[in-house]
Amino acid sequence: MFERDFLGFINDNQLADSTTQTLLAVSGGLDSTVMAALFQQAGLPFAIAHVNFGLRGQESDDDALFVEELANRYQVPFHTIRFQTAQVAVERGESIQMVARELRYQWFGEIRRQYGYDSVATAHHLNDVLETMLLNLTRGTGLAGLHGIAVWQEHPTVGALIRPLLFASREQLETYAAARSLKHRDDRSNADDYYARNRIRHHAVPALTGINPGLWATLPRTVERLRAAEQLMQLELNRSWQQLIQTEPDGAIRLPINGLLALEEGAFRLSEWLQPYGFTREQSRQAWTMLMREPGQQLRSATHQLTHERGFLLLSLVKVTVLSSCKTTVQELLETRNRRMCGQLIRCSYYSKPDGFVPETDKAVAWLDADRLIDPLTIRVWQPGDRFRPLGLAGTKLVSDLLNELKLEQRERAQTLVLVSGDTIAWVVGCRIGHQFRVRAGSRRLIRLAVASTGE
C-alpha cells in the first residue's frame, strides 16, 4: 500500500521514471533511508550522495560509512564529500546551519551536472511541510510562506530539486521502516530543543495532531488551496498592475493616485508591487501614506526611487556608479598600509603566521597566504562569467551565484569588487576568499586586507 502511494505520488507529479537518473541526498537518517528503499523497491534508477559535515566527530564518520554500505547493498553509484563545516562557519562569520545548507546544495549541484543526473531528491515529508509553515507564520509571512515546501523546484544552485516523500508523514515512514526492518542512523541533535524547528517538532506539532488526529490527511489539501489562492492572487495583481501603470519613454513608471485609491485593498497591492523593486513592507506603508499628503516626498530602495508627483507616484531606476579597475603588485601591497583602489580604501597589514592562528570572522576582512599571491594583482568590479573556488568548497562557483545567495541588493552587487591574483580570483571583496589563497597549517607569511568605509 505505502509503495503504491509512493509510486502514485511520483507519477502524478512526474518526478521520476525508468528513463530518469535521480541523485538521492541520503544522510543515513530514517527519512532518507526510507526514500532510498522506496526507489530501490520501485526499480527507479538512482545514485546516492552523502555529505559528511564533520560536526559530530566519529558519529559523522559512522554515518558516512553506513550510507556507503547502503549504496553498495543497492549496487548504485555513491558520491561523498567531507566539509570542515564549523571552521568554514567561523571563517565566514555565518551560522553553522546556513553554511551547511550552502555547502550541501552547492556540492549536489556540481555532482548532478558532472554525472548528468536529471534531478536531486531530498527526503522532506509532511512533517517538514507543517514545521516550515509554522516557522514562517511565527516570523511573519504571506501566502507564499504558507506553502511549506514545493514538490519540485528549479533550485538556483542544484537545478532540478524534487521531494518524493511529501505525500507521507514521519509516522508513516517509521511504520514502513519497522515493517521492512530498515536500519538507519539517529542524529542526536534532532532531540535538542535549542533549535526553533525542533521546539515546533517536539511541542507544537503534537499539540496540533492532538486537536486534529486527521491532520496529515487534511494538510496536503490545505497546502494546495493556499497555493491555488496565491496563484489567483498573483494573476489579479498582474492584471491590475498592467491596467493601472503608465510607462514613460525612459522606462520610469507612473502610478496614478486616483487609480490607486480606487482599488480594493490598494495598500496591499502597492506593497506587493513595490517588493520586487527592493522596497520594504514599512516603506510600502509609508508610500501609501504619501498619497494623502502634499507632493514632493520620496522613498528609495537600493535600486529604485519612488517620488510623489502631483497626481501620481513615479517609480524610477536609481543610477548606479560604475567603478574602474586598479592594478598593483604583491610587493606594493606588502609595502602599502592603506591603499585606495576603485573607490574602496583597503587597509593592508603583513604578518608572520603566529602559533595557533585563527582568522577573524568579519566579512570585511580577508586573511590570505602572501606566498600564494602572484602578480599582477588587480582589483576590479566583478564581471558576468567570473568564477572562483569559494573557501571550503570542492568546486568553483559563479560570482553572480554567490551574490544571489548572499541576497545583495542591486546597488551592492553592481559595486562588488574582486581581487584577482594573476588570473584567479583571490577575494570577492567583503564576501568570500578564494580557497586556494586560504591560510594553511604550513603558511608562513600572511596578508590581512580590510575594507574601510569610502569616507575614511
GROMACS .gro file of C-alpha atoms in nm, residues 18-404:
model
  387
   18SER     CA    1   1.254   0.436  -1.559
   19THR     CA    2   1.432   0.671  -1.802
   20THR     CA    3   1.548   0.930  -1.547
   21GLN     CA    4   1.850   0.921  -1.319
   22THR     CA    5   1.788   1.066  -0.971
   23LEU     CA    6   2.059   1.160  -0.720
   24LEU     CA    7   1.926   1.087  -0.370
   25ALA     CA    8   2.055   1.301  -0.083
   26VAL     CA    9   2.096   1.041   0.191
   27SER     CA   10   2.210   1.135   0.541
   28GLY     CA   11   2.156   0.789   0.688
   29GLY     CA   12   1.859   0.902   0.896
   30LEU     CA   13   1.513   0.748   0.887
   31ASP     CA   14   1.367   0.972   0.614
   32SER     CA   15   1.641   0.940   0.354
   33THR     CA   16   1.693   0.570   0.424
   34VAL     CA   17   1.323   0.507   0.354
   35MET     CA   18   1.348   0.717   0.036
   36ALA     CA   19   1.636   0.504  -0.092
   37ALA     CA   20   1.445   0.184  -0.009
   38LEU     CA   21   1.137   0.309  -0.198
   39PHE     CA   22   1.340   0.395  -0.507
   40GLN     CA   23   1.503   0.052  -0.492
   41GLN     CA   24   1.170  -0.127  -0.444
   42ALA     CA   25   1.012   0.066  -0.734
   43GLY     CA   26   1.302  -0.012  -0.970
   44LEU     CA   27   1.369   0.358  -1.036
   45PRO     CA   28   1.730   0.438  -1.141
   46PHE     CA   29   1.917   0.633  -0.873
   47ALA     CA   30   2.251   0.715  -0.714
   48ILE     CA   31   2.331   0.817  -0.357
   49ALA     CA   32   2.510   1.130  -0.235
   50HIS     CA   33   2.619   1.183   0.125
   51VAL     CA   34   2.767   1.491   0.290
   52ASN     CA   35   2.983   1.448   0.600
   53PHE     CA   36   2.971   1.784   0.777
   54GLY     CA   37   3.224   1.674   1.038
   55LEU     CA   38   3.014   1.818   1.320
   56ARG     CA   39   2.971   1.510   1.541
   57GLY     CA   40   3.316   1.352   1.534
   58GLN     CA   41   3.312   0.974   1.500
   59GLU     CA   42   2.933   0.972   1.466
   60SER     CA   43   2.959   1.173   1.144
   61ASP     CA   44   3.216   0.930   1.007
   62ASP     CA   45   2.997   0.635   1.107
   63ASP     CA   46   2.703   0.795   0.922
   64ALA     CA   47   2.915   0.820   0.607
   65LEU     CA   48   3.021   0.455   0.636
   66PHE     CA   49   2.658   0.346   0.689
   67VAL     CA   50   2.541   0.530   0.375
   68GLU     CA   51   2.829   0.391   0.168
   69GLU     CA   52   2.735   0.038   0.276
   70LEU     CA   53   2.374   0.116   0.184
   71ALA     CA   54   2.479   0.221  -0.167
   72ASN     CA   55   2.691  -0.093  -0.203
   73ARG     CA   56   2.399  -0.310  -0.093
   74TYR     CA   57   2.173  -0.148  -0.354
   75GLN     CA   58   2.457  -0.159  -0.608
   76VAL     CA   59   2.417   0.207  -0.706
   77PRO     CA   60   2.678   0.483  -0.759
   78PHE     CA   61   2.792   0.651  -0.438
   79HIS     CA   62   2.925   1.008  -0.402
   80THR     CA   63   3.053   1.157  -0.078
   81ILE     CA   64   3.241   1.461   0.048
   82ARG     CA   65   3.359   1.587   0.386
   83PHE     CA   66   3.350   1.952   0.487
   84GLN     CA   67   3.508   2.128   0.784
   85THR     CA   68   3.175   2.298   0.838
   86ALA     CA   69   3.240   2.454   1.179
   87GLN     CA   70   3.570   2.603   1.062
   88VAL     CA   71   3.413   2.745   0.745
   89ALA     CA   72   3.130   2.895   0.953
   90VAL     CA   73   3.381   3.072   1.178
   91GLU     CA   74   3.580   3.199   0.881
   92ARG     CA   75   3.266   3.331   0.711
   93GLY     CA   76   3.102   3.464   1.025
   94GLU     CA   77   2.780   3.275   0.945
   95SER     CA   78   2.571   3.019   1.132
   96ILE     CA   79   2.666   2.652   1.100
   97GLN     CA   80   2.316   2.571   0.969
   98MET     CA   81   2.340   2.830   0.692
   99VAL     CA   82   2.690   2.723   0.590
  100ALA     CA   83   2.597   2.353   0.596
  101ARG     CA   84   2.296   2.415   0.373
  102GLU     CA   85   2.501   2.619   0.124
  103LEU     CA   86   2.788   2.369   0.112
  104ARG     CA   87   2.544   2.081   0.070
  105TYR     CA   88   2.342   2.227  -0.215
  106GLN     CA   89   2.648   2.363  -0.393
  107TRP     CA   90   2.803   2.016  -0.396
  108PHE     CA   91   2.479   1.846  -0.501
  109GLY     CA   92   2.459   2.081  -0.800
  110GLU     CA   93   2.817   2.006  -0.900
  111ILE     CA   94   2.764   1.629  -0.880
  112ARG     CA   95   2.435   1.648  -1.070
  113ARG     CA   96   2.593   1.842  -1.356
  114GLN     CA   97   2.916   1.638  -1.361
  115TYR     CA   98   2.743   1.300  -1.385
  116GLY     CA   99   2.433   1.407  -1.575
  117TYR     CA  100   2.168   1.324  -1.315
  118ASP     CA  101   1.823   1.455  -1.405
  119SER     CA  102   1.737   1.574  -1.055
  120VAL     CA  103   1.838   1.572  -0.689
  121ALA     CA  104   1.589   1.426  -0.439
  122THR     CA  105   1.568   1.522  -0.071
  123ALA     CA  106   1.364   1.331   0.187
  124HIS     CA  107   1.134   1.611   0.309
  125HIS     CA  108   0.792   1.484   0.422
  126LEU     CA  109   0.463   1.624   0.553
  127ASN     CA  110   0.601   1.696   0.900
  128ASP     CA  111   0.868   1.914   0.738
  129VAL     CA  112   0.596   2.098   0.546
  130LEU     CA  113   0.398   2.174   0.862
  131GLU     CA  114   0.708   2.276   1.058
  132THR     CA  115   0.813   2.514   0.779
  133MET     CA  116   0.465   2.667   0.762
  134LEU     CA  117   0.460   2.723   1.139
  135LEU     CA  118   0.810   2.870   1.139
  136ASN     CA  119   0.719   3.112   0.862
  137LEU     CA  120   0.393   3.201   1.037
  138THR     CA  121   0.568   3.287   1.363
  139ARG     CA  122   0.821   3.504   1.180
  140GLY     CA  123   0.559   3.679   0.967
  141THR     CA  124   0.464   3.572   0.616
  142GLY     CA  125   0.215   3.594   0.333
  143LEU     CA  126   0.051   3.319   0.131
  144ALA     CA  127   0.381   3.216  -0.029
  145GLY     CA  128   0.531   3.136   0.312
  146LEU     CA  129   0.240   2.907   0.396
  147HIS     CA  130   0.304   2.669   0.108
  148GLY     CA  131   0.559   2.484   0.312
  149ILE     CA  132   0.790   2.301   0.070
  150ALA     CA  133   0.745   2.260  -0.305
  151VAL     CA  134   0.727   1.910  -0.457
  152TRP     CA  135   0.951   2.030  -0.743
  153GLN     CA  136   1.156   2.343  -0.790
  154GLU     CA  137   1.434   2.480  -1.009
  155HIS     CA  138   1.690   2.549  -0.737
  156PRO     CA  139   1.946   2.823  -0.819
  157THR     CA  140   2.240   2.603  -0.717
  158VAL     CA  141   2.117   2.246  -0.756
  159GLY     CA  142   1.894   2.275  -1.061
  160ALA     CA  143   1.600   2.031  -1.059
  161LEU     CA  144   1.522   1.955  -0.693
  162ILE     CA  145   1.244   1.709  -0.606
  163ARG     CA  146   1.080   1.593  -0.281
  164PRO     CA  147   0.926   1.249  -0.347
  165LEU     CA  148   0.816   1.189   0.015
  166LEU     CA  149   0.584   1.487   0.052
  167PHE     CA  150   0.284   1.252   0.044
  168ALA     CA  151   0.377   1.089   0.377
  169SER     CA  152   0.407   1.179   0.745
  170ARG     CA  153   0.701   1.084   0.961
  171GLU     CA  154   0.482   0.831   1.143
  172GLN     CA  155   0.411   0.656   0.812
  173LEU     CA  156   0.783   0.648   0.733
  174GLU     CA  157   0.853   0.496   1.076
  175THR     CA  158   0.585   0.231   1.020
  176TYR     CA  159   0.727   0.142   0.677
  177ALA     CA  160   1.084   0.122   0.814
  178ALA     CA  161   0.973  -0.102   1.100
  179ALA     CA  162   0.777  -0.333   0.869
  180ARG     CA  163   1.081  -0.377   0.643
  181SER     CA  164   1.334  -0.383   0.931
  182LEU     CA  165   1.521  -0.091   0.775
  183LYS     CA  166   1.819   0.015   0.980
  184HIS     CA  167   1.903   0.385   0.997
  185ARG     CA  168   2.117   0.630   1.190
  186ASP     CA  169   1.988   0.873   1.455
  187ASP     CA  170   2.121   1.229   1.482
  188ARG     CA  171   2.117   1.327   1.849
  189SER     CA  172   2.088   1.698   1.760
  190ASN     CA  173   1.731   1.629   1.645
  191ALA     CA  174   1.633   1.585   2.011
  192ASP     CA  175   1.779   1.922   2.118
  193ASP     CA  176   1.521   2.195   2.181
  194TYR     CA  177   1.785   2.462   2.120
  195TYR     CA  178   1.673   2.487   1.757
  196ALA     CA  179   1.338   2.657   1.681
  197ARG     CA  180   1.235   2.385   1.436
  198ASN     CA  181   1.294   2.117   1.699
  199ARG     CA  182   1.077   2.307   1.952
  200ILE     CA  183   0.797   2.317   1.695
  201ARG     CA  184   0.851   1.948   1.616
  202HIS     CA  185   0.850   1.834   1.979
  203HIS     CA  186   0.579   2.060   2.122
  204ALA     CA  187   0.362   2.243   1.865
  205VAL     CA  188   0.305   1.956   1.620
  206PRO     CA  189   0.197   1.701   1.887
  207ALA     CA  190  -0.047   1.960   2.024
  208LEU     CA  191  -0.195   2.015   1.676
  209THR     CA  192  -0.227   1.644   1.599
  210GLY     CA  193  -0.393   1.602   1.940
  211ILE     CA  194  -0.654   1.856   1.835
  212ASN     CA  195  -0.695   1.701   1.490
  213PRO     CA  196  -0.577   1.340   1.458
  214GLY     CA  197  -0.652   1.360   1.085
  215LEU     CA  198  -0.410   1.649   1.035
  216TRP     CA  199  -0.183   1.461   0.795
  217ALA     CA  200  -0.477   1.386   0.567
  218THR     CA  201  -0.605   1.745   0.564
  219LEU     CA  202  -0.265   1.920   0.542
  220PRO     CA  203  -0.196   1.843   0.171
  221ARG     CA  204  -0.539   1.979   0.078
  222THR     CA  205  -0.477   2.293   0.283
  223VAL     CA  206  -0.140   2.347   0.114
  224GLU     CA  207  -0.295   2.300  -0.229
  225ARG     CA  208  -0.568   2.554  -0.151
  226LEU     CA  209  -0.310   2.805  -0.030
  227ARG     CA  210  -0.102   2.753  -0.343
  228ALA     CA  211  -0.408   2.796  -0.566
  229ALA     CA  212  -0.515   3.108  -0.375
  230GLU     CA  213  -0.172   3.261  -0.416
  231GLN     CA  214  -0.172   3.185  -0.788
  232LEU     CA  215  -0.508   3.355  -0.830
  233MET     CA  216  -0.387   3.649  -0.623
  234GLN     CA  217  -0.077   3.686  -0.843
  235LEU     CA  218  -0.291   3.678  -1.157
  236GLU     CA  219  -0.509   3.955  -1.017
  237LEU     CA  220  -0.207   4.160  -0.906
  238ASN     CA  221  -0.054   4.131  -1.253
  239ARG     CA  222  -0.382   4.220  -1.424
  240SER     CA  223  -0.447   4.531  -1.213
  241TRP     CA  224  -0.081   4.641  -1.239
  242GLN     CA  225  -0.091   4.634  -1.617
  243GLN     CA  226  -0.426   4.813  -1.616
  244LEU     CA  227  -0.302   5.089  -1.384
  245ILE     CA  228   0.054   5.178  -1.483
  246GLN     CA  229   0.173   5.430  -1.740
  247THR     CA  230   0.526   5.377  -1.874
  248GLU     CA  231   0.748   5.678  -1.954
  249PRO     CA  232   0.989   5.681  -2.255
  250ASP     CA  233   1.288   5.646  -2.018
  251GLY     CA  234   1.135   5.337  -1.856
  252ALA     CA  235   1.004   5.510  -1.544
  253ILE     CA  236   0.658   5.400  -1.429
  254ARG     CA  237   0.367   5.624  -1.329
  255LEU     CA  238   0.106   5.502  -1.084
  256PRO     CA  239  -0.193   5.742  -1.091
  257ILE     CA  240  -0.303   5.826  -0.737
  258ASN     CA  241  -0.675   5.829  -0.817
  259GLY     CA  242  -0.641   5.481  -0.965
  260LEU     CA  243  -0.456   5.354  -0.659
  261LEU     CA  244  -0.714   5.493  -0.419
  262ALA     CA  245  -1.000   5.340  -0.619
  263LEU     CA  246  -0.859   4.987  -0.589
  264GLU     CA  247  -0.986   4.736  -0.335
  265GLU     CA  248  -0.705   4.658  -0.087
  266GLY     CA  249  -0.491   4.921  -0.259
  267ALA     CA  250  -0.232   4.937   0.020
  268PHE     CA  251  -0.175   4.561  -0.005
  269ARG     CA  252  -0.147   4.574  -0.384
  270LEU     CA  253   0.103   4.859  -0.369
  271SER     CA  254   0.315   4.667  -0.117
  272GLU     CA  255   0.321   4.358  -0.338
  273TRP     CA  256   0.403   4.565  -0.648
  274LEU     CA  257   0.690   4.751  -0.482
  275GLN     CA  258   0.856   4.445  -0.326
  276PRO     CA  259   1.039   4.332  -0.646
  277TYR     CA  260   1.189   4.681  -0.668
  278GLY     CA  261   1.356   4.643  -0.329
  279PHE     CA  262   1.114   4.838  -0.111
  280THR     CA  263   1.043   4.702   0.237
  281ARG     CA  264   0.696   4.650   0.381
  282GLU     CA  265   0.747   4.954   0.603
  283GLN     CA  266   0.844   5.167   0.303
  284SER     CA  267   0.531   5.047   0.123
  285ARG     CA  268   0.320   5.160   0.418
  286GLN     CA  269   0.493   5.498   0.401
  287ALA     CA  270   0.425   5.514   0.026
  288TRP     CA  271   0.053   5.460   0.083
  289THR     CA  272   0.054   5.735   0.347
  290MET     CA  273   0.228   5.966   0.099
  291LEU     CA  274  -0.083   5.958  -0.121
  292MET     CA  275  -0.272   6.161   0.141
  293ARG     CA  276  -0.004   6.430   0.169
  294GLU     CA  277   0.143   6.709  -0.039
  295PRO     CA  278   0.365   6.610  -0.337
  296GLY     CA  279   0.743   6.609  -0.308
  297GLN     CA  280   0.815   6.318  -0.075
  298GLN     CA  281   1.049   6.043  -0.193
  299LEU     CA  282   1.142   5.689  -0.088
  300ARG     CA  283   1.447   5.492  -0.200
  301SER     CA  284   1.542   5.127  -0.221
  302ALA     CA  285   1.887   5.005  -0.323
  303THR     CA  286   1.786   5.017  -0.690
  304HIS     CA  287   1.480   5.242  -0.729
  305GLN     CA  288   1.321   5.558  -0.605
  306LEU     CA  289   0.953   5.637  -0.559
  307THR     CA  290   0.858   6.004  -0.591
  308HIS     CA  291   0.523   6.162  -0.506
  309GLU     CA  292   0.449   6.387  -0.802
  310ARG     CA  293   0.126   6.582  -0.844
  311GLY     CA  294  -0.136   6.322  -0.927
  312PHE     CA  295   0.088   6.014  -0.943
  313LEU     CA  296   0.374   5.815  -0.792
  314LEU     CA  297   0.681   5.791  -1.015
  315LEU     CA  298   0.886   5.471  -0.990
  316SER     CA  299   1.230   5.518  -1.146
  317LEU     CA  300   1.568   5.347  -1.150
  318VAL     CA  301   1.850   5.481  -0.932
  319LYS     CA  302   2.160   5.525  -1.141
  320VAL     CA  303   2.449   5.310  -1.026
  321THR     CA  304   2.805   5.439  -1.035
  322VAL     CA  305   3.037   5.210  -1.233
  323LEU     CA  306   3.379   5.173  -1.074
  324SER     CA  307   3.711   5.138  -1.254
  325SER     CA  308   3.989   4.878  -1.242
  326CYS     CA  309   4.316   4.917  -1.047
  327LYS     CA  310   4.638   4.715  -1.070
  328THR     CA  311   4.920   4.666  -0.820
  329THR     CA  312   5.182   4.407  -0.726
  330VAL     CA  313   5.229   4.177  -0.428
  331GLN     CA  314   5.531   4.381  -0.318
  332GLU     CA  315   5.340   4.708  -0.335
  333LEU     CA  316   5.064   4.553  -0.132
  334LEU     CA  317   5.313   4.439   0.132
  335GLU     CA  318   5.471   4.785   0.149
  336THR     CA  319   5.149   4.991   0.149
  337ARG     CA  320   4.948   5.017   0.468
  338ASN     CA  321   4.646   5.191   0.317
  339ARG     CA  322   4.559   5.192  -0.048
  340ARG     CA  323   4.251   5.340  -0.217
  341MET     CA  324   4.151   5.123  -0.509
  342CYS     CA  325   3.835   5.156  -0.718
  343GLY     CA  326   3.677   5.383  -0.460
  344GLN     CA  327   3.748   5.143  -0.173
  345LEU     CA  328   4.001   5.212   0.099
  346ILE     CA  329   4.184   4.883   0.159
  347ARG     CA  330   4.389   4.859   0.479
  348CYS     CA  331   4.683   4.622   0.436
  349SER     CA  332   4.884   4.450   0.709
  350TYR     CA  333   5.164   4.195   0.686
  351TYR     CA  334   5.233   3.925   0.947
  352SER     CA  335   5.444   3.620   1.011
  353LYS     CA  336   5.197   3.346   1.097
  354PRO     CA  337   5.174   3.304   1.476
  355ASP     CA  338   5.116   2.972   1.652
  356GLY     CA  339   4.753   2.886   1.699
  357PHE     CA  340   4.642   3.145   1.444
  358VAL     CA  341   4.264   3.167   1.385
  359PRO     CA  342   4.134   3.421   1.131
  360GLU     CA  343   3.866   3.665   1.248
  361THR     CA  344   3.513   3.620   1.120
  362ASP     CA  345   3.448   3.973   0.988
  363LYS     CA  346   3.339   3.950   0.622
  364ALA     CA  347   3.509   4.284   0.554
  365VAL     CA  348   3.845   4.120   0.637
  366ALA     CA  349   4.045   3.872   0.428
  367TRP     CA  350   4.343   3.675   0.559
  368LEU     CA  351   4.548   3.547   0.265
  369ASP     CA  352   4.862   3.341   0.227
  370ALA     CA  353   5.105   3.601   0.087
  371ASP     CA  354   5.316   3.333  -0.079
  372ARG     CA  355   5.019   3.213  -0.285
  373LEU     CA  356   4.959   3.555  -0.442
  374ILE     CA  357   5.118   3.629  -0.781
  375ASP     CA  358   5.147   3.941  -0.994
  376PRO     CA  359   4.970   4.124  -1.128
  377LEU     CA  360   4.714   4.192  -0.857
  378THR     CA  361   4.400   4.355  -0.991
  379ILE     CA  362   4.105   4.499  -0.806
  380ARG     CA  363   3.807   4.549  -1.032
  381VAL     CA  364   3.429   4.524  -1.042
  382TRP     CA  365   3.316   4.164  -1.085
  383GLN     CA  366   3.203   4.071  -1.433
  384PRO     CA  367   2.938   3.828  -1.563
  385GLY     CA  368   3.105   3.490  -1.607
  386ASP     CA  369   3.358   3.547  -1.325
  387ARG     CA  370   3.410   3.216  -1.147
  388PHE     CA  371   3.617   3.122  -0.842
  389ARG     CA  372   3.653   2.849  -0.580
  390PRO     CA  373   3.499   2.974  -0.254
  391LEU     CA  374   3.664   2.885   0.073
  392GLY     CA  375   3.566   2.536   0.182
  393LEU     CA  376   3.411   2.422  -0.145
  394ALA     CA  377   3.544   2.144  -0.366
  395GLY     CA  378   3.443   2.308  -0.693
  396THR     CA  379   3.401   2.651  -0.845
  397LYS     CA  380   3.108   2.891  -0.832
  398LEU     CA  381   2.997   3.188  -1.037
  399VAL     CA  382   3.043   3.514  -0.850
  400SER     CA  383   2.691   3.604  -0.961
  401ASP     CA  384   2.558   3.292  -0.783
  402LEU     CA  385   2.742   3.388  -0.464
  403LEU     CA  386   2.594   3.739  -0.471
  404ASN     CA  387   2.248   3.590  -0.525
   0.00000   0.00000   0.00000
